[in-house]
Short mmCIF file of C-alpha atoms and ligand atoms in Angstrom, two decimals:
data_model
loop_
_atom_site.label_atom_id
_atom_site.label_comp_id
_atom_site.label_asym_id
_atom_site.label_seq_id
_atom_site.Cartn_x
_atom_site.Cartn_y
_atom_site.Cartn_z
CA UNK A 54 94.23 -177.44 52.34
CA UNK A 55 96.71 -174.38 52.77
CA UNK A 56 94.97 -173.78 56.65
CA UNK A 57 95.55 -169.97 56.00
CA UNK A 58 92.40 -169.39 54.71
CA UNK A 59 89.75 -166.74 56.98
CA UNK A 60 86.97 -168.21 58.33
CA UNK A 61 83.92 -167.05 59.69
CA UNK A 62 81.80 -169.36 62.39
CA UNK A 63 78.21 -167.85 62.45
CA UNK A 64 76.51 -169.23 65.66
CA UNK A 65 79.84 -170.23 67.34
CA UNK A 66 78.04 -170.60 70.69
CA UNK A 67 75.13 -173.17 69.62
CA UNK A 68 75.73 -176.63 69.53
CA UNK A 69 76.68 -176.94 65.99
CA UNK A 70 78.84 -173.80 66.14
CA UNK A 71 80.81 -175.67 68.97
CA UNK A 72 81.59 -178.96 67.02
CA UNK A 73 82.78 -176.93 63.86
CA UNK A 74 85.30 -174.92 65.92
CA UNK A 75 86.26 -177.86 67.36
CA UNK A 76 86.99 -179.77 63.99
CA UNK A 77 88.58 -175.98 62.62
CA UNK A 78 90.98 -176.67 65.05
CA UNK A 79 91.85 -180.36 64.44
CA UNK A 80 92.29 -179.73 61.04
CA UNK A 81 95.01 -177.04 62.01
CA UNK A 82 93.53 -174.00 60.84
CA UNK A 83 94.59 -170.87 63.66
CA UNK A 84 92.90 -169.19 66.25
CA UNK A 85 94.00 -166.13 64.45
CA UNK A 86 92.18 -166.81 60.91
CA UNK A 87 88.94 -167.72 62.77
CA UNK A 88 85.79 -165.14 63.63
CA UNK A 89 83.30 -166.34 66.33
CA UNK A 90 79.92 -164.83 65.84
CA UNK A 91 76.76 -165.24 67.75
CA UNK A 92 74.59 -162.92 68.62
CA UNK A 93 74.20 -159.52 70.40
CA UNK A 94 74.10 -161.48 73.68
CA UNK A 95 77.18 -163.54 73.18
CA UNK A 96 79.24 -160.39 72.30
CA UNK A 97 82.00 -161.00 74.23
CA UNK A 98 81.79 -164.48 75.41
CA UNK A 99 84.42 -166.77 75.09
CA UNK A 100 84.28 -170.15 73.14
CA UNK A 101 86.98 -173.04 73.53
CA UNK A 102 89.10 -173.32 69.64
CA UNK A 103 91.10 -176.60 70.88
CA UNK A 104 93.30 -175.50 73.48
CA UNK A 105 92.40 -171.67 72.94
CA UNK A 106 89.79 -169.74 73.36
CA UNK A 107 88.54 -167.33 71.09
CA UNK A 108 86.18 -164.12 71.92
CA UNK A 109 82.58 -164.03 70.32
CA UNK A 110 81.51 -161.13 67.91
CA UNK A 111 78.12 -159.96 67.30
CA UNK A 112 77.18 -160.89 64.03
CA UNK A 113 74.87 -157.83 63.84
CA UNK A 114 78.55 -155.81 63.84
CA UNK A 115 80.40 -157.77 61.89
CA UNK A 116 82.65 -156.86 58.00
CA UNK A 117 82.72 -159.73 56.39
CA UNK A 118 85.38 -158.26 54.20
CA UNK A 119 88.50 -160.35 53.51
CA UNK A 120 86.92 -163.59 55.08
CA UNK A 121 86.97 -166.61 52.62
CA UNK A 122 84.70 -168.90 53.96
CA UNK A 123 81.58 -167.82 56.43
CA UNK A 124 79.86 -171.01 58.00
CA UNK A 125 76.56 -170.46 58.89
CA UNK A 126 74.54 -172.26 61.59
CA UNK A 127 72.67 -169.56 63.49
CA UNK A 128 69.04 -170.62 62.61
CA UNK A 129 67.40 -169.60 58.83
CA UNK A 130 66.51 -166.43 59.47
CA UNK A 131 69.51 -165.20 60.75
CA UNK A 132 71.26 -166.95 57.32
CA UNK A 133 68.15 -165.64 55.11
CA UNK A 134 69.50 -162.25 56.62
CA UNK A 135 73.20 -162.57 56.87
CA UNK A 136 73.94 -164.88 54.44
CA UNK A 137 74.24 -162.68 51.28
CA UNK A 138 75.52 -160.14 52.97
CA UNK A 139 78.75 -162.62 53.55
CA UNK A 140 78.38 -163.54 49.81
CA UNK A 141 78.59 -160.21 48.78
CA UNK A 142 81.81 -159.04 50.57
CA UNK A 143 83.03 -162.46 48.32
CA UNK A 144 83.07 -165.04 50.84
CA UNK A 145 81.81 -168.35 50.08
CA UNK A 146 78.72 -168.99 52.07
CA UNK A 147 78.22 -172.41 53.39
CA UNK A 148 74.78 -172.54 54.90
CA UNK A 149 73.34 -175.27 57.44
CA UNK A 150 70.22 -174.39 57.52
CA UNK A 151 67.00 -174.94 55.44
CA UNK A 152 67.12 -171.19 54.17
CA UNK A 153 68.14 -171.57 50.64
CA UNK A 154 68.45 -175.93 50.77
CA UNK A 155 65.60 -175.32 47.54
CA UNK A 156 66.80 -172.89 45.96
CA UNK A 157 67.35 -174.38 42.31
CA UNK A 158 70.46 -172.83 41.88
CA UNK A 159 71.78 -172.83 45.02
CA UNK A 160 74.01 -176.82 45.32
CA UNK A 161 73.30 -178.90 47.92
CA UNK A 162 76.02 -181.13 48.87
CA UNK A 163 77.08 -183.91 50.78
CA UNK A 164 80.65 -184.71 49.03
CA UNK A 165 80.85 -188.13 49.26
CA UNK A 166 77.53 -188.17 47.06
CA UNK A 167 77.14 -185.34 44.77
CA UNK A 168 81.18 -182.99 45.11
CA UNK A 169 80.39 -181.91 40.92
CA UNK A 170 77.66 -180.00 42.40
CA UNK A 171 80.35 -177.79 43.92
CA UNK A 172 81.33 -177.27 40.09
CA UNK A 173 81.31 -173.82 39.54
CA UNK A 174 81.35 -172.17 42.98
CA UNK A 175 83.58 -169.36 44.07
CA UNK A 176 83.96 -166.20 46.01
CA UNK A 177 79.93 -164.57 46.13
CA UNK A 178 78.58 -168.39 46.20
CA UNK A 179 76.01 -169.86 48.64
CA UNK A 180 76.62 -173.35 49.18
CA UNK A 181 73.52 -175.40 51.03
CA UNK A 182 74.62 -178.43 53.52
CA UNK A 183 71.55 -180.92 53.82
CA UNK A 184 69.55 -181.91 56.63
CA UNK A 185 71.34 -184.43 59.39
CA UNK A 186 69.11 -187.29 58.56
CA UNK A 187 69.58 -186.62 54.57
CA UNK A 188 73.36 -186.34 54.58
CA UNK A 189 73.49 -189.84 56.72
CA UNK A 190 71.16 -191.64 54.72
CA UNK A 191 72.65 -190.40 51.40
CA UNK A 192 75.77 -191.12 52.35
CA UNK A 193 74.78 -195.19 52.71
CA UNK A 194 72.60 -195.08 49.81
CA UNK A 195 74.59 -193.54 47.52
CA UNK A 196 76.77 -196.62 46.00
CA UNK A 197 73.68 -198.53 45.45
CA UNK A 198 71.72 -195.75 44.28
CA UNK A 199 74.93 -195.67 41.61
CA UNK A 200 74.85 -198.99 40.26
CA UNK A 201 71.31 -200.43 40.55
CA UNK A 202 69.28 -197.08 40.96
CA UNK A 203 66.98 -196.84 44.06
CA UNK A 204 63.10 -197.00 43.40
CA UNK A 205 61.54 -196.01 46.80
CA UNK A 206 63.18 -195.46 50.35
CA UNK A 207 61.38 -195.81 53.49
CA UNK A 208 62.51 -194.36 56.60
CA UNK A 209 61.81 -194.10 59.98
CA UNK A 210 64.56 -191.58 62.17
CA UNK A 211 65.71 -192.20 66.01
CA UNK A 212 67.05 -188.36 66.00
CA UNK A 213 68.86 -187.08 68.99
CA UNK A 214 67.90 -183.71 70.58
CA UNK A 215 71.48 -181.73 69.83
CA UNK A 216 69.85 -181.23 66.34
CA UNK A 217 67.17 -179.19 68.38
CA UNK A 218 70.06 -177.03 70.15
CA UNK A 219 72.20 -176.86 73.04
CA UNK A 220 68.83 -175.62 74.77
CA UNK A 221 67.23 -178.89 73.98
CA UNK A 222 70.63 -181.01 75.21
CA UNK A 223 69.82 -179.15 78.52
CA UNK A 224 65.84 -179.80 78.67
CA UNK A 225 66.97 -183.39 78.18
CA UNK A 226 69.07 -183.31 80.97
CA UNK A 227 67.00 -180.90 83.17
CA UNK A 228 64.08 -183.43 82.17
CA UNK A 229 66.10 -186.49 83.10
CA UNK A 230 67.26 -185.35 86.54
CA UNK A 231 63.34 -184.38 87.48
CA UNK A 232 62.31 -187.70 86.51
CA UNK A 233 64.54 -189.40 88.54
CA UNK A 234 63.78 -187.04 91.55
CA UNK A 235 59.75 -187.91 91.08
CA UNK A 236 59.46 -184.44 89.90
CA UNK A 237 57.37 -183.43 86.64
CA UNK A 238 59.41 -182.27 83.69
CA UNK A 239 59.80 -178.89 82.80
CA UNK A 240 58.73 -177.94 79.08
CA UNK A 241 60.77 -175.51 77.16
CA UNK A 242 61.73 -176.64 73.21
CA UNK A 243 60.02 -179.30 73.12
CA UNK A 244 55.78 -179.55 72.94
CA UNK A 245 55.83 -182.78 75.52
CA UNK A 246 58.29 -184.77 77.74
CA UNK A 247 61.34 -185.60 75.63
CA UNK A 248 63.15 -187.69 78.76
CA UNK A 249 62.25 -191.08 79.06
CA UNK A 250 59.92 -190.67 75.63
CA UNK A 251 59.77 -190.77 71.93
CA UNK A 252 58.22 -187.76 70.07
CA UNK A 253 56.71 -188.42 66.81
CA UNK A 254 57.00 -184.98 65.23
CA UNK A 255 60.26 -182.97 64.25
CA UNK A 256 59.27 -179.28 62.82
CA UNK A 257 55.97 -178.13 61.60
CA UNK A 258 53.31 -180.46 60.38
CA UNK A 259 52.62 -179.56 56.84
CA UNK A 260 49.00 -179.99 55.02
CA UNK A 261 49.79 -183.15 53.96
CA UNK A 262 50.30 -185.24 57.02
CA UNK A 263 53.90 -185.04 57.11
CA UNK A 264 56.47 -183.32 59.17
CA UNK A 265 58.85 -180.71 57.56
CA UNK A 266 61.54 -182.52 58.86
CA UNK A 267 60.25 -186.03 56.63
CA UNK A 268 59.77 -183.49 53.58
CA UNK A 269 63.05 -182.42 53.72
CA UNK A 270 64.20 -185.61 53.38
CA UNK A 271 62.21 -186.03 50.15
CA UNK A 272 62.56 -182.86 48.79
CA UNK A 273 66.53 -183.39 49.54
CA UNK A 274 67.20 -186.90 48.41
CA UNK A 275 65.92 -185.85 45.18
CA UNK A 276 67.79 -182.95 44.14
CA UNK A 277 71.29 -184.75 45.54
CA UNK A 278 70.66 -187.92 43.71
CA UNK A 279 68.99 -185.34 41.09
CA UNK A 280 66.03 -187.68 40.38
CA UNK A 281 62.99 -186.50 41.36
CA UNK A 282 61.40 -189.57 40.66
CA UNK A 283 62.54 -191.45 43.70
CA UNK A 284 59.87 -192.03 46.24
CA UNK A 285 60.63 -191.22 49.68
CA UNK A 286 58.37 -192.03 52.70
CA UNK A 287 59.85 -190.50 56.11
CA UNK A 288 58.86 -190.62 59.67
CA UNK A 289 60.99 -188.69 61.90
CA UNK A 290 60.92 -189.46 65.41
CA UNK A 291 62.95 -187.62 68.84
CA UNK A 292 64.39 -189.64 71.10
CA UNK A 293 66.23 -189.09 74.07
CA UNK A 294 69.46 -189.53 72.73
CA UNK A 295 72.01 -186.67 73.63
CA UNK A 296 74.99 -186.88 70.09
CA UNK A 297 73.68 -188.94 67.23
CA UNK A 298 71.14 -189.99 65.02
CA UNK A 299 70.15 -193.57 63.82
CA UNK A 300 67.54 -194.59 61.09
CA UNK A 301 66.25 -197.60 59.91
CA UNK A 302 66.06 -197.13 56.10
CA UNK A 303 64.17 -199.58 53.81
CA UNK A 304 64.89 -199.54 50.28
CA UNK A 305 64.19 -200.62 47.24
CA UNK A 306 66.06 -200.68 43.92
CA UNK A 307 65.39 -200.31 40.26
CA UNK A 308 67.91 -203.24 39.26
CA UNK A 309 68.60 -206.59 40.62
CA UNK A 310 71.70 -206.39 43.41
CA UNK A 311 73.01 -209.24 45.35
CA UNK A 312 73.29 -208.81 48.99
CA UNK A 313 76.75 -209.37 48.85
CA UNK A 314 77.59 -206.54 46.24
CA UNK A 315 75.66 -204.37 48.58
CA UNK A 316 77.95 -205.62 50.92
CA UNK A 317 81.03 -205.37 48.95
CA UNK A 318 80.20 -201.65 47.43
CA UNK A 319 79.53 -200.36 51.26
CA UNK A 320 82.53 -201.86 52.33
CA UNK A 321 84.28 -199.65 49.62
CA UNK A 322 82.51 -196.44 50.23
CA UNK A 323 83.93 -193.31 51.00
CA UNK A 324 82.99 -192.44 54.95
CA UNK A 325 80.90 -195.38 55.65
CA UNK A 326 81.89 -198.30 58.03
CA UNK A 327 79.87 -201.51 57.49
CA UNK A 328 79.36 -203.02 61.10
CA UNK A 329 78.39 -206.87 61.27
CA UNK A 330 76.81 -207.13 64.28
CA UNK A 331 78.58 -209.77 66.01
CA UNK A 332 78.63 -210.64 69.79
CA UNK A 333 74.87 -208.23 69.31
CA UNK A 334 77.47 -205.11 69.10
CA UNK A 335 75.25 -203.36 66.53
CA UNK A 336 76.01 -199.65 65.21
CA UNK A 337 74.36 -197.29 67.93
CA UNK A 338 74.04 -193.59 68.42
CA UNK A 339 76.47 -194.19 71.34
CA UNK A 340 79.10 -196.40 70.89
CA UNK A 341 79.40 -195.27 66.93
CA UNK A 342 77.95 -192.31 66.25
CA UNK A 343 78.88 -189.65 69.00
CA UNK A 344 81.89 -187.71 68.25
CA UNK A 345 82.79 -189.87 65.44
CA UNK A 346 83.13 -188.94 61.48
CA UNK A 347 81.70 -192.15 59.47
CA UNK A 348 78.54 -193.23 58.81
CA UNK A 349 77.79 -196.57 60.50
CA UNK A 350 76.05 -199.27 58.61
CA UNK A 351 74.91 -202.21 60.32
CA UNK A 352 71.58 -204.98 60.29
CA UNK A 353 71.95 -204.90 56.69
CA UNK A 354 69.60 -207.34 54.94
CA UNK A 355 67.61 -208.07 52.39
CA UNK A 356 64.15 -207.57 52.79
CA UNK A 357 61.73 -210.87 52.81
CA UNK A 358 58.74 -208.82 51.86
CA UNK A 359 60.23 -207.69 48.20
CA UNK A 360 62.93 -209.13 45.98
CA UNK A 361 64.64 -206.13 45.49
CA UNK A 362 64.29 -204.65 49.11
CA UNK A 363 66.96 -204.17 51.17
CA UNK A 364 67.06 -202.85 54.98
CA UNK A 365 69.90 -201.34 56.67
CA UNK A 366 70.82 -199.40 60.55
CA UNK A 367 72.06 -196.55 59.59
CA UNK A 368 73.68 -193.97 62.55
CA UNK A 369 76.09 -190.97 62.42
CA UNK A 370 76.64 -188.08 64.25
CA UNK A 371 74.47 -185.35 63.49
CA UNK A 372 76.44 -183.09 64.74
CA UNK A 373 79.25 -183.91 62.73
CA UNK A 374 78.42 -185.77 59.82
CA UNK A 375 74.95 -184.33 59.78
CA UNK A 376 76.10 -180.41 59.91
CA UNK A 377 79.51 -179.33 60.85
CA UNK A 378 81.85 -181.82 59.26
CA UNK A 379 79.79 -182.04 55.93
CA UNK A 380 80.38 -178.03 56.08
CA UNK A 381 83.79 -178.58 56.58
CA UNK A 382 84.35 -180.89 54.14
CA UNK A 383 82.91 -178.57 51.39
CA UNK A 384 84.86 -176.30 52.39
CA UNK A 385 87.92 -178.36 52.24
CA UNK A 386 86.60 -179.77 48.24
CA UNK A 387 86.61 -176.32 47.01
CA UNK A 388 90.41 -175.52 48.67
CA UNK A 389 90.90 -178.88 46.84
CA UNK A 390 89.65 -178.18 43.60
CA UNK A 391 91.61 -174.91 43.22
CA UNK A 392 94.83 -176.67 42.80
P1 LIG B 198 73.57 -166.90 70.92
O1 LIG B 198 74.20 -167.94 71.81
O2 LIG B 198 74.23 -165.57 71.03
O3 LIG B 198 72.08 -166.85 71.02
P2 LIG B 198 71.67 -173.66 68.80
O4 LIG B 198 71.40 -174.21 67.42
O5 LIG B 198 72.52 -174.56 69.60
O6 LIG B 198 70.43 -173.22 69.49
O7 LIG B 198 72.55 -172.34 68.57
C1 LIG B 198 72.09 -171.24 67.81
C2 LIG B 198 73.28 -170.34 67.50
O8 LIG B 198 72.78 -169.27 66.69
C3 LIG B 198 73.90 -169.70 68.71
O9 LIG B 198 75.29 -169.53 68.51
C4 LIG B 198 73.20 -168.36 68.75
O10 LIG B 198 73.94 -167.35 69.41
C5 LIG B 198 73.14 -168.03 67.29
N1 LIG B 198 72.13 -167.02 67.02
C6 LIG B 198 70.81 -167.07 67.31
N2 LIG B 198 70.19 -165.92 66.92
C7 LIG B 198 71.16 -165.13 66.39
C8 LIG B 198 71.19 -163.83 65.82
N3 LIG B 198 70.08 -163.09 65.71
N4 LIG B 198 72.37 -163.33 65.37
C9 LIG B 198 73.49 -164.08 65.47
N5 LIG B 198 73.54 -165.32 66.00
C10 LIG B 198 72.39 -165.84 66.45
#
């Protein structure tokens, strides 16, 4: 893309705001094209843009005039706020949070899945990027949900805490140093101990049993694939893991596919990386998924319990992949799809 393009970062100072600087700058865009905005508190601050550093506005202050792209990650109600008023100084919103994810006409993208959604948008739009654990999951479903159609997904998420905040990457590590110094933990974001435990609800429990965070990946998977006939049955789980998410996803598909071809199609897709396993070297949220782009594939199976099941691993960065990347890249389709 021409990298001349003005940018806003809303929430440049959380953990998400961090990682899309970070990839602003790898990509080439500069220092001079880029607002920081946080809030009233950050005024001032500085955040790292590659090897510069750039100073933090208060969003509450801000003119969005003349700025192309504003990319929002500041919580929803800051984006239910600020949001359309970037949209309506003709920037092209694109929003990480869960504000407007279900808003009919509002697209939801992940591009490697669903880019004609982004059919359409221009200057004044509001463009939704999914939940972490939706974008990753999509991402590895989506070339079998093409050719055989998927039935039913079950999934069970190993998410890391940076998807709670850089407040909840530093109760981790607050957590973990008490621990080991036979203190007791300190509780902050999270409801109970995340260090050295596994917490079996992310977001608000909703009347029917499940977590928000599992009903967004229904309520997601659904409008991407746009079939709201495909079952989805989620249990999302914390773990202490600093940078990346993992999942183990069960499917099952409409049409008969041969393991291999599920092999062969994955091995083809855009942004995922099929891992075999060998020597026990396994896709984890570690070795793959921090600070990398792909989505890792790996324990992939079929499943002896149904004839058209299939299990896979499934890991990615949330950070990235899950929010500031899949931003990016949206951004970087519609720069594309000008031309
Ligand atoms: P600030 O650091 O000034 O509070 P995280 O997801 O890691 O918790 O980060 C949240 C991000 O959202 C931070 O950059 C935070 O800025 C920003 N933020 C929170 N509330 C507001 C607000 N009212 N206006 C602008 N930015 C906000």
């Amino acid at each position: 893309m021409d990298n001349v393009r003005k940018i806003a970062v809303v929430g440049a100072t959380g953990a998400v705001g961090e990682v899309m600087l970070s990839i602003l700058a790898e990509r080439g865009h500069q220092a001079a094209d880029i607002s920081a905005l946080a809030s009233e508190r950050s005024a001032g601050k500085e955040v790292e843009f590659g090897d510069r550093r750039l100073i933090t506005k208060d969003l509450a202050d801000f003119n969005f005039a003349g700025i192309d792209y504003a990319l929002f990650s500041a919580g929803g109600s800051v984006s239910e706020r600020y949001a359309p008023i970037a949209a309506g100084s003709g920037a092209v919103v694109i929003d990480n949070t869960s504000a407007f994810r279900y808003v009919d006409d509002i697209p939801l993208v992940v591009p490697e899945v669903n880019p004609h959604h982004l059919d359409g948008v221009g200057p004044g739009s509001i463009v939704a990027n999914p939940n972490c654990s939706t974008i990753q999951m999509l991402v590895a479903l989506a070339p079998i949900q093409r050719e055989a159609g998927i039935d039913r997904i079950n999934v069970a998420t190993y998410q890391s805490v940076s998807g709670a905040g850089a407040e909840a990457l530093r109760e981790l590590a607050e957590q973990t140093i008490a621990r080991l110094s036979f203190k007791e933990p300190v509780l902050n974001k999270f409801a109970q101990p995340i260090a050295f435990n596994v917490l079996p609800q992310i977001d608000t429990l909703q009347d029917n049993g499940y977590s928000r965070e599992e009903m967004k990946m229904v309520w997601e998977t659904q409008k991407i694939f746009e079939d709201p006939s495909i079952r989805v049955n989620a249990t999302a789980v914390r773990v202490p893991v600093f940078y990346g998410h993992s999942e183990a996803v069960h499917l099952e598909t409409r049409d008969d596919i041969a393991m291999e071809r599920v092999r062969e199609l994955l091995g083809n897709a855009e942004g995922v990386v099929v891992v075999d396993g060998e020597d026990m070297m396994h896709p984890t949220a570690v070795t793959h998924g921090a600070g990398e782009d792909p989505v890792y594939v790996g324990r992939l199976r079929r499943d002896i319990s149904h004839p058209r099941g299939i299990n896979m691993w499934v890991v990615a960065d949330n950070i990235r992949k899950g929010a500031a990347l899949n931003a990016v890249q949206i951004m970087e389709r519609l720069e594309r799809s000008k031309v």
